[in-house]
């Protein structure tokens, strides 16, 4: 993809203020969002990665650890730790896959579904505060711009 002179002029340079860089601004927003999510999830004894795993399993029960890791955008090693912790809390069960005997698949327990619902309400309140900072048109525009940023950086 060729860049226009205007695009070249907008590129971050070492002389730019760190806070003016698009990537840094996105990272700051992400850090504040994760911090707020972590804060509310502490009240139900969950971490953000644990919540995300519960969210994915709520929507797609029966995933393997590798599938879950891809969906949650973490390494397989990290997901193994997350699943071990969720299983020790009684929030998930892992059983042998009917397709592959060496693969374990995970599902929420009744306690896991109950805690997920509580945690999801907390997360929705955080995300609601974020959404409330924008009009509907601005929110749609923000989503569109973020999707464009993701597409611009996607390497696949």
CSV table of N, CA and C in Angstrom, one decimal:
chain,number,residue,atom,x,y,z
A,1,UNK,N,0.8,-1.2,0.0
A,1,UNK,CA,0.0,0.0,0.0
A,1,UNK,C,0.9,1.2,0.0
A,2,UNK,N,0.7,2.1,-1.0
A,2,UNK,CA,1.5,3.4,-1.0
A,2,UNK,C,0.9,4.4,-0.2
A,3,UNK,N,1.7,5.2,0.4
A,3,UNK,CA,1.3,6.3,1.3
A,3,UNK,C,1.3,7.6,0.6
A,4,UNK,N,0.4,8.5,0.9
A,4,UNK,CA,0.3,9.8,0.3
A,4,UNK,C,1.3,10.7,1.1
A,5,UNK,N,1.7,11.8,0.5
A,5,UNK,CA,2.6,12.7,1.3
A,5,UNK,C,1.9,13.2,2.6
A,6,UNK,N,0.6,13.3,2.6
A,6,UNK,CA,-0.1,13.7,3.9
A,6,UNK,C,0.0,12.6,4.9
A,7,UNK,N,-0.1,11.4,4.5
A,7,UNK,CA,0.0,10.2,5.4
A,7,UNK,C,1.4,10.2,5.9
A,8,UNK,N,2.4,10.4,5.1
A,8,UNK,CA,3.8,10.4,5.5
A,8,UNK,C,4.1,11.5,6.5
A,9,UNK,N,3.4,12.6,6.4
A,9,UNK,CA,3.6,13.8,7.3
A,9,UNK,C,3.0,13.5,8.6
A,10,UNK,N,1.9,12.6,8.6
A,10,UNK,CA,1.2,12.3,9.9
A,10,UNK,C,1.9,11.2,10.7
A,11,UNK,N,2.9,10.5,10.1
A,11,UNK,CA,3.5,9.4,10.8
A,11,UNK,C,4.2,9.9,12.1
A,12,UNK,N,4.2,9.0,13.1
A,12,UNK,CA,4.9,9.3,14.3
A,12,UNK,C,6.4,9.4,14.1
A,13,UNK,N,7.0,10.3,14.8
A,13,UNK,CA,8.4,10.4,14.7
A,13,UNK,C,9.0,10.6,16.1
A,14,UNK,N,10.3,10.4,16.3
A,14,UNK,CA,10.9,10.5,17.6
A,14,UNK,C,10.7,11.8,18.3
A,15,UNK,N,10.4,12.8,17.4
A,15,UNK,CA,10.2,14.2,18.0
A,15,UNK,C,8.8,14.4,18.5
A,16,UNK,N,7.9,13.6,18.1
A,16,UNK,CA,6.5,13.7,18.5
A,16,UNK,C,6.4,13.5,20.0
A,17,UNK,N,5.4,14.2,20.6
A,17,UNK,CA,5.1,13.9,22.0
A,17,UNK,C,4.5,12.5,22.1
A,18,UNK,N,5.0,11.8,23.1
A,18,UNK,CA,4.5,10.4,23.3
A,18,UNK,C,3.0,10.3,23.3
A,19,UNK,N,2.4,11.3,23.9
A,19,UNK,CA,0.9,11.3,24.1
A,19,UNK,C,0.2,11.6,22.8
A,20,UNK,N,0.9,12.1,21.7
A,20,UNK,CA,0.3,12.4,20.5
A,20,UNK,C,0.3,11.2,19.5
A,21,UNK,N,0.9,10.1,19.9
A,21,UNK,CA,1.0,9.0,19.0
A,21,UNK,C,-0.3,8.1,19.2
A,22,UNK,N,-0.8,7.7,18.0
A,22,UNK,CA,-2.1,7.0,18.0
A,22,UNK,C,-2.0,5.7,18.8
A,23,UNK,N,-0.9,5.0,18.6
A,23,UNK,CA,-0.7,3.7,19.3
A,23,UNK,C,-0.7,3.9,20.8
A,24,UNK,N,0.0,4.9,21.2
A,24,UNK,CA,0.0,5.2,22.7
A,24,UNK,C,-1.4,5.5,23.2
A,25,UNK,N,-2.1,6.3,22.5
A,25,UNK,CA,-3.4,6.7,22.9
A,25,UNK,C,-4.4,5.5,23.0
A,26,UNK,N,-4.3,4.6,22.0
A,26,UNK,CA,-5.1,3.4,22.1
A,26,UNK,C,-4.7,2.5,23.3
A,27,UNK,N,-3.4,2.4,23.5
A,27,UNK,CA,-2.9,1.7,24.7
A,27,UNK,C,-3.3,2.3,26.0
A,28,UNK,N,-3.3,3.6,26.1
A,28,UNK,CA,-3.8,4.2,27.3
A,28,UNK,C,-5.3,3.9,27.6
A,29,UNK,N,-6.1,4.0,26.5
A,29,UNK,CA,-7.5,3.7,26.7
A,29,UNK,C,-7.7,2.2,27.1
A,30,UNK,N,-6.9,1.3,26.5
A,30,UNK,CA,-7.0,-0.1,26.9
A,30,UNK,C,-6.6,-0.3,28.3
A,31,UNK,N,-5.6,0.4,28.8
A,31,UNK,CA,-5.1,0.2,30.2
A,31,UNK,C,-6.2,0.7,31.1
A,32,UNK,N,-6.8,1.8,30.8
A,32,UNK,CA,-7.9,2.3,31.7
A,32,UNK,C,-9.1,1.4,31.7
A,33,UNK,N,-9.4,0.9,30.6
A,33,UNK,CA,-10.5,-0.1,30.5
A,33,UNK,C,-10.2,-1.3,31.3
A,34,UNK,N,-9.0,-1.9,31.1
A,34,UNK,CA,-8.7,-3.1,31.8
A,34,UNK,C,-8.6,-2.9,33.3
A,35,UNK,N,-8.1,-1.7,33.7
A,35,UNK,CA,-8.0,-1.4,35.1
A,35,UNK,C,-9.4,-1.3,35.7
A,36,UNK,N,-10.3,-0.7,35.1
A,36,UNK,CA,-11.7,-0.6,35.6
A,36,UNK,C,-12.3,-2.0,35.6
A,37,UNK,N,-12.1,-2.8,34.6
A,37,UNK,CA,-12.7,-4.2,34.6
A,37,UNK,C,-12.1,-5.0,35.7
A,38,UNK,N,-10.8,-4.9,35.9
A,38,UNK,CA,-10.1,-5.6,37.0
A,38,UNK,C,-10.6,-5.2,38.4
A,39,UNK,N,-10.9,-3.9,38.5
A,39,UNK,CA,-11.4,-3.4,39.8
A,39,UNK,C,-12.8,-4.0,40.1
A,40,UNK,N,-13.7,-4.0,39.2
A,40,UNK,CA,-15.0,-4.6,39.5
A,40,UNK,C,-15.0,-6.1,39.6
A,41,UNK,N,-14.1,-6.7,38.8
A,41,UNK,CA,-14.1,-8.2,38.9
A,41,UNK,C,-13.5,-8.7,40.2
A,42,UNK,N,-12.7,-7.9,40.8
A,42,UNK,CA,-12.1,-8.3,42.1
A,42,UNK,C,-13.2,-8.6,43.1
A,43,UNK,N,-14.4,-7.9,43.0
A,43,UNK,CA,-15.5,-8.1,43.9
A,43,UNK,C,-16.1,-9.5,43.8
A,44,UNK,N,-15.8,-10.2,42.7
A,44,UNK,CA,-16.4,-11.5,42.5
A,44,UNK,C,-15.2,-12.5,42.4
A,45,UNK,N,-14.0,-12.1,42.8
A,45,UNK,CA,-12.8,-13.0,42.8
A,45,UNK,C,-12.5,-13.6,41.4
A,46,UNK,N,-12.5,-12.7,40.4
A,46,UNK,CA,-12.1,-13.1,39.1
A,46,UNK,C,-11.1,-12.1,38.5
A,47,UNK,N,-10.3,-12.6,37.6
A,47,UNK,CA,-9.4,-11.7,36.8
A,47,UNK,C,-10.0,-11.5,35.4
A,48,UNK,N,-9.5,-10.5,34.7
A,48,UNK,CA,-10.1,-10.2,33.4
A,48,UNK,C,-9.9,-11.5,32.5
A,49,UNK,N,-8.7,-12.1,32.4
A,49,UNK,CA,-8.6,-13.3,31.6
A,49,UNK,C,-9.6,-14.4,32.0
A,50,UNK,N,-9.8,-14.6,33.3
A,50,UNK,CA,-10.8,-15.6,33.7
A,50,UNK,C,-12.2,-15.2,33.3
A,51,UNK,N,-12.6,-13.9,33.4
A,51,UNK,CA,-13.9,-13.5,32.9
A,51,UNK,C,-14.0,-13.7,31.4
A,52,UNK,N,-13.0,-13.4,30.7
A,52,UNK,CA,-13.1,-13.6,29.2
A,52,UNK,C,-13.3,-15.0,28.9
A,53,UNK,N,-12.6,-15.9,29.5
A,53,UNK,CA,-12.7,-17.4,29.3
A,53,UNK,C,-14.2,-17.8,29.6
A,54,UNK,N,-14.7,-17.3,30.7
A,54,UNK,CA,-16.1,-17.6,31.1
A,54,UNK,C,-17.1,-17.1,30.0
A,55,UNK,N,-16.8,-15.9,29.5
A,55,UNK,CA,-17.7,-15.3,28.5
A,55,UNK,C,-17.7,-16.1,27.2
A,56,UNK,N,-16.5,-16.6,26.8
A,56,UNK,CA,-16.4,-17.4,25.6
A,56,UNK,C,-17.1,-18.7,25.8
A,57,UNK,N,-16.8,-19.3,27.0
A,57,UNK,CA,-17.4,-20.7,27.3
A,57,UNK,C,-19.0,-20.5,27.4
A,58,UNK,N,-19.4,-19.4,27.9
A,58,UNK,CA,-20.9,-19.2,28.0
A,58,UNK,C,-21.5,-19.2,26.6
A,59,UNK,N,-20.8,-18.6,25.6
A,59,UNK,CA,-21.3,-18.5,24.3
A,59,UNK,C,-21.0,-19.8,23.5
A,60,UNK,N,-19.9,-20.4,23.8
A,60,UNK,CA,-19.4,-21.6,23.0
A,60,UNK,C,-18.9,-22.7,23.9
A,61,UNK,N,-19.8,-23.4,24.6
A,61,UNK,CA,-19.3,-24.4,25.5
A,61,UNK,C,-18.6,-25.6,24.7
A,62,UNK,N,-17.7,-26.3,25.3
A,62,UNK,CA,-17.1,-27.4,24.7
A,62,UNK,C,-15.9,-27.1,23.9
A,63,UNK,N,-15.2,-26.0,24.1
A,63,UNK,CA,-14.0,-25.7,23.4
A,63,UNK,C,-12.8,-26.3,24.1
A,64,UNK,N,-11.8,-26.6,23.3
A,64,UNK,CA,-10.5,-27.1,23.9
A,64,UNK,C,-9.7,-25.9,24.4
A,65,UNK,N,-8.7,-26.2,25.1
A,65,UNK,CA,-7.8,-25.1,25.6
A,65,UNK,C,-7.2,-24.3,24.5
A,66,UNK,N,-6.8,-25.0,23.5
A,66,UNK,CA,-6.2,-24.3,22.3
A,66,UNK,C,-7.2,-23.4,21.6
A,67,UNK,N,-8.4,-23.9,21.4
A,67,UNK,CA,-9.5,-23.1,20.8
A,67,UNK,C,-9.8,-21.9,21.7
A,68,UNK,N,-9.9,-22.1,23.0
A,68,UNK,CA,-10.2,-21.0,23.9
A,68,UNK,C,-9.1,-20.0,23.9
A,69,UNK,N,-7.9,-20.4,23.9
A,69,UNK,CA,-6.8,-19.5,23.9
A,69,UNK,C,-6.8,-18.6,22.7
A,70,UNK,N,-7.1,-19.1,21.5
A,70,UNK,CA,-7.3,-18.3,20.3
A,70,UNK,C,-8.4,-17.3,20.4
A,71,UNK,N,-9.6,-17.8,20.9
A,71,UNK,CA,-10.7,-16.9,21.1
A,71,UNK,C,-10.5,-15.8,22.1
A,72,UNK,N,-9.7,-16.1,23.1
A,72,UNK,CA,-9.4,-15.1,24.2
A,72,UNK,C,-8.2,-14.3,23.9
A,73,UNK,N,-7.5,-14.6,22.8
A,73,UNK,CA,-6.3,-13.9,22.4
A,73,UNK,C,-5.2,-13.9,23.5
A,74,UNK,N,-4.9,-15.2,24.0
A,74,UNK,CA,-3.8,-15.4,24.9
A,74,UNK,C,-3.1,-16.6,24.4
A,75,UNK,N,-1.9,-16.9,25.0
A,75,UNK,CA,-1.1,-18.1,24.7
A,75,UNK,C,-1.8,-19.3,25.3
A,76,UNK,N,-1.5,-20.5,24.7
A,76,UNK,CA,-2.0,-21.7,25.2
A,76,UNK,C,-1.5,-21.9,26.7
A,77,UNK,N,-0.3,-21.5,27.0
A,77,UNK,CA,0.2,-21.6,28.4
A,77,UNK,C,-0.6,-20.8,29.3
A,78,UNK,N,-0.9,-19.6,28.9
A,78,UNK,CA,-1.7,-18.7,29.8
A,78,UNK,C,-3.1,-19.3,30.0
A,79,UNK,N,-3.7,-19.8,28.9
A,79,UNK,CA,-5.0,-20.4,29.0
A,79,UNK,C,-5.0,-21.6,29.9
A,80,UNK,N,-4.0,-22.4,29.9
A,80,UNK,CA,-3.9,-23.6,30.8
A,80,UNK,C,-3.9,-23.1,32.2
A,81,UNK,N,-3.2,-22.0,32.6
A,81,UNK,CA,-3.3,-21.5,33.9
A,81,UNK,C,-4.7,-21.0,34.3
A,82,UNK,N,-5.3,-20.3,33.3
A,82,UNK,CA,-6.6,-19.7,33.6
A,82,UNK,C,-7.6,-20.9,33.8
A,83,UNK,N,-7.5,-21.9,33.0
A,83,UNK,CA,-8.5,-23.0,33.1
A,83,UNK,C,-8.2,-23.8,34.4
A,84,UNK,N,-7.0,-24.0,34.8
A,84,UNK,CA,-6.7,-24.7,36.1
A,84,UNK,C,-7.3,-23.9,37.2
A,85,UNK,N,-7.2,-22.6,37.2
A,85,UNK,CA,-7.7,-21.7,38.3
A,85,UNK,C,-9.3,-21.8,38.3
A,86,UNK,N,-9.9,-21.7,37.1
A,86,UNK,CA,-11.3,-21.8,37.0
A,86,UNK,C,-11.8,-23.1,37.5
A,87,UNK,N,-11.1,-24.2,37.1
A,87,UNK,CA,-11.5,-25.5,37.5
A,87,UNK,C,-11.4,-25.7,39.0
A,88,UNK,N,-10.3,-25.2,39.6
A,88,UNK,CA,-10.1,-25.3,41.1
A,88,UNK,C,-11.2,-24.5,41.8
A,89,UNK,N,-11.8,-23.5,41.2
A,89,UNK,CA,-12.8,-22.7,41.9
A,89,UNK,C,-14.2,-23.4,41.6
A,90,UNK,N,-14.2,-24.4,40.9
A,90,UNK,CA,-15.5,-25.1,40.6
A,90,UNK,C,-16.4,-24.4,39.5
A,91,UNK,N,-15.7,-23.6,38.7
A,91,UNK,CA,-16.5,-22.8,37.7
A,91,UNK,C,-16.6,-23.4,36.4
A,92,UNK,N,-15.7,-24.4,36.1
A,92,UNK,CA,-15.7,-25.1,34.8
A,92,UNK,C,-15.5,-26.6,35.1
A,93,UNK,N,-15.8,-27.4,34.2
A,93,UNK,CA,-15.4,-28.8,34.2
A,93,UNK,C,-14.7,-29.0,32.9
A,94,UNK,N,-13.8,-30.0,32.9
A,94,UNK,CA,-13.0,-30.3,31.7
A,94,UNK,C,-13.2,-31.8,31.5
A,95,UNK,N,-13.7,-32.2,30.3
A,95,UNK,CA,-13.9,-33.6,30.0
A,95,UNK,C,-13.2,-33.9,28.7
A,96,UNK,N,-13.0,-35.2,28.5
A,96,UNK,CA,-12.4,-35.7,27.3
A,96,UNK,C,-13.3,-35.4,26.1
A,97,UNK,N,-12.7,-34.9,25.0
A,97,UNK,CA,-13.4,-34.6,23.8
A,97,UNK,C,-13.9,-35.9,23.2
A,98,UNK,N,-15.1,-35.9,22.6
A,98,UNK,CA,-15.7,-37.1,21.9
A,98,UNK,C,-15.0,-37.3,20.6
A,99,UNK,N,-14.3,-36.2,20.1
A,99,UNK,CA,-13.7,-36.3,18.8
A,99,UNK,C,-12.2,-36.7,18.9
A,100,UNK,N,-11.5,-36.2,19.9
A,100,UNK,CA,-10.1,-36.5,20.1
A,100,UNK,C,-9.9,-36.9,21.5
A,101,UNK,N,-9.5,-38.1,21.8
A,101,UNK,CA,-9.4,-38.7,23.1
A,101,UNK,C,-8.3,-38.0,23.9
A,102,UNK,N,-7.3,-37.3,23.3
A,102,UNK,CA,-6.3,-36.7,24.1
A,102,UNK,C,-6.6,-35.2,24.4
A,103,UNK,N,-7.7,-34.7,23.9
A,103,UNK,CA,-8.1,-33.3,24.1
A,103,UNK,C,-9.2,-33.2,25.1
A,104,UNK,N,-9.0,-32.2,26.0
A,104,UNK,CA,-10.0,-31.8,27.0
A,104,UNK,C,-10.8,-30.7,26.5
A,105,UNK,N,-12.1,-30.7,26.7
A,105,UNK,CA,-13.0,-29.6,26.4
A,105,UNK,C,-13.6,-29.1,27.7
A,106,UNK,N,-13.9,-27.8,27.7
A,106,UNK,CA,-14.3,-27.1,28.9
A,106,UNK,C,-15.8,-26.6,28.8
A,107,UNK,N,-16.5,-26.7,29.9
A,107,UNK,CA,-17.8,-26.1,30.0
A,107,UNK,C,-18.0,-25.5,31.3
A,108,UNK,N,-19.0,-24.6,31.4
A,108,UNK,CA,-19.3,-23.9,32.7
A,108,UNK,C,-20.1,-24.9,33.5
A,109,UNK,N,-19.8,-24.8,34.8
A,109,UNK,CA,-20.7,-25.5,35.8
A,109,UNK,C,-21.8,-24.6,36.1
A,110,UNK,N,-22.7,-25.1,36.9
A,110,UNK,CA,-23.9,-24.2,37.4
A,110,UNK,C,-23.3,-23.0,38.1
A,111,UNK,N,-22.3,-23.2,39.0
A,111,UNK,CA,-21.7,-22.1,39.7
A,111,UNK,C,-21.0,-21.1,38.7
A,112,UNK,N,-20.4,-21.7,37.7
A,112,UNK,CA,-19.7,-20.9,36.7
A,112,UNK,C,-20.7,-20.0,35.9
A,113,UNK,N,-21.8,-20.6,35.6
A,113,UNK,CA,-22.8,-19.8,34.9
A,113,UNK,C,-23.4,-18.7,35.8
A,114,UNK,N,-23.6,-19.0,37.0
A,114,UNK,CA,-24.1,-18.0,38.0
A,114,UNK,C,-23.1,-16.9,38.2
A,115,UNK,N,-21.8,-17.2,38.4
A,115,UNK,CA,-20.8,-16.2,38.6
A,115,UNK,C,-20.6,-15.4,37.3
A,116,UNK,N,-20.6,-16.1,36.2
A,116,UNK,CA,-20.5,-15.3,34.9
A,116,UNK,C,-21.6,-14.3,34.8
A,117,UNK,N,-22.8,-14.6,35.1
A,117,UNK,CA,-23.9,-13.6,35.0
A,117,UNK,C,-23.6,-12.4,35.9
A,118,UNK,N,-23.2,-12.6,37.1
A,118,UNK,CA,-22.9,-11.5,38.0
A,118,UNK,C,-21.7,-10.7,37.5
A,119,UNK,N,-20.7,-11.4,37.0
A,119,UNK,CA,-19.5,-10.7,36.5
A,119,UNK,C,-19.8,-9.9,35.2
A,120,UNK,N,-20.7,-10.5,34.4
A,120,UNK,CA,-21.0,-9.8,33.1
A,120,UNK,C,-21.8,-8.5,33.4
A,121,UNK,N,-22.6,-8.5,34.4
A,121,UNK,CA,-23.4,-7.3,34.8
A,121,UNK,C,-22.4,-6.2,35.2
A,122,UNK,N,-21.3,-6.6,35.9
A,122,UNK,CA,-20.3,-5.7,36.4
A,122,UNK,C,-19.5,-5.1,35.2
A,123,UNK,N,-19.2,-6.0,34.3
A,123,UNK,CA,-18.4,-5.6,33.1
A,123,UNK,C,-19.3,-4.7,32.2
A,124,UNK,N,-20.6,-5.0,32.0
A,124,UNK,CA,-21.5,-4.2,31.2
A,124,UNK,C,-21.6,-2.8,31.8
A,125,UNK,N,-21.6,-2.7,33.1
A,125,UNK,CA,-21.6,-1.4,33.8
A,125,UNK,C,-20.4,-0.5,33.4
A,126,UNK,N,-19.2,-1.2,33.4
A,126,UNK,CA,-18.0,-0.5,33.0
A,126,UNK,C,-18.1,0.0,31.5
A,127,UNK,N,-18.5,-1.0,30.7
A,127,UNK,CA,-18.6,-0.7,29.3
A,127,UNK,C,-19.7,0.3,29.0
A,128,UNK,N,-20.7,0.3,29.8
A,128,UNK,CA,-21.8,1.3,29.7
A,128,UNK,C,-21.3,2.7,30.0
A,129,UNK,N,-20.4,2.8,31.0
A,129,UNK,CA,-19.8,4.1,31.3
A,129,UNK,C,-19.1,4.6,30.1
A,130,UNK,N,-18.3,3.7,29.4
A,130,UNK,CA,-17.6,4.1,28.2
A,130,UNK,C,-18.5,4.5,27.1
A,131,UNK,N,-19.6,3.7,26.9
A,131,UNK,CA,-20.5,4.1,25.8
A,131,UNK,C,-21.2,5.4,26.1
A,132,UNK,N,-21.5,5.7,27.4
A,132,UNK,CA,-22.2,6.9,27.7
A,132,UNK,C,-21.4,8.2,27.4
A,133,UNK,N,-20.1,8.0,27.3
A,133,UNK,CA,-19.3,9.2,27.0
A,133,UNK,C,-19.4,9.6,25.5
A,134,UNK,N,-20.2,8.8,24.7
A,134,UNK,CA,-20.3,9.1,23.3
A,134,UNK,C,-21.8,9.1,22.9
A,135,UNK,N,-22.1,10.0,21.9
A,135,UNK,CA,-23.5,9.9,21.3
A,135,UNK,C,-23.5,8.6,20.5
A,136,UNK,N,-24.7,8.1,20.1
A,136,UNK,CA,-24.8,6.9,19.3
A,136,UNK,C,-24.0,7.0,18.0
A,137,UNK,N,-24.1,8.2,17.4
A,137,UNK,CA,-23.3,8.4,16.1
A,137,UNK,C,-21.8,8.3,16.4
A,138,UNK,N,-21.4,9.0,17.5
A,138,UNK,CA,-19.9,8.9,17.8
A,138,UNK,C,-19.5,7.5,18.2
A,139,UNK,N,-20.3,6.8,18.9
A,139,UNK,CA,-20.0,5.4,19.2
A,139,UNK,C,-19.8,4.5,18.0
A,140,UNK,N,-20.7,4.7,17.0
A,140,UNK,CA,-20.6,3.9,15.8
A,140,UNK,C,-19.4,4.3,15.0
A,141,UNK,N,-19.1,5.6,15.0
A,141,UNK,CA,-17.9,6.1,14.3
A,141,UNK,C,-16.6,5.6,15.0
A,142,UNK,N,-16.6,5.6,16.3
A,142,UNK,CA,-15.5,5.0,17.1
A,142,UNK,C,-15.3,3.5,16.7
A,143,UNK,N,-16.3,2.8,16.7
A,143,UNK,CA,-16.3,1.4,16.3
A,143,UNK,C,-15.7,1.2,14.9
A,144,UNK,N,-16.2,2.0,14.0
A,144,UNK,CA,-15.7,2.0,12.6
A,144,UNK,C,-14.2,2.3,12.5
A,145,UNK,N,-13.8,3.3,13.3
A,145,UNK,CA,-12.4,3.7,13.2
A,145,UNK,C,-11.5,2.7,13.9
A,146,UNK,N,-12.0,2.1,14.9
A,146,UNK,CA,-11.2,1.0,15.6
A,146,UNK,C,-11.1,-0.2,14.7
A,147,UNK,N,-12.2,-0.6,14.0
A,147,UNK,CA,-12.1,-1.7,13.1
A,147,UNK,C,-11.2,-1.4,11.9
A,148,UNK,N,-11.1,-0.2,11.5
A,148,UNK,CA,-10.2,0.2,10.4
A,148,UNK,C,-8.8,0.1,10.9
A,149,UNK,N,-8.5,0.5,12.2
A,149,UNK,CA,-7.2,0.4,12.7
A,149,UNK,C,-6.8,-1.0,12.8
A,150,UNK,N,-7.7,-1.9,13.2
A,150,UNK,CA,-7.3,-3.3,13.3
A,150,UNK,C,-7.0,-3.9,11.9
A,151,UNK,N,-7.8,-3.5,11.0
A,151,UNK,CA,-7.6,-4.0,9.6
A,151,UNK,C,-6.2,-3.5,9.1
A,152,UNK,N,-5.9,-2.2,9.4
A,152,UNK,CA,-4.6,-1.7,8.9
A,152,UNK,C,-3.4,-2.4,9.5
A,153,UNK,N,-3.6,-2.9,10.7
A,153,UNK,CA,-2.4,-3.6,11.3
A,153,UNK,C,-2.5,-5.1,11.2
A,154,UNK,N,-3.6,-5.7,10.7
A,154,UNK,CA,-3.7,-7.1,10.7
A,154,UNK,C,-2.6,-7.7,9.7
A,155,UNK,N,-2.0,-8.7,10.1
A,155,UNK,CA,-0.9,-9.3,9.3
A,155,UNK,C,-1.3,-10.5,8.6
A,156,UNK,N,-2.6,-11.0,8.8
A,156,UNK,CA,-3.0,-12.2,8.2
A,156,UNK,C,-3.7,-12.0,6.9
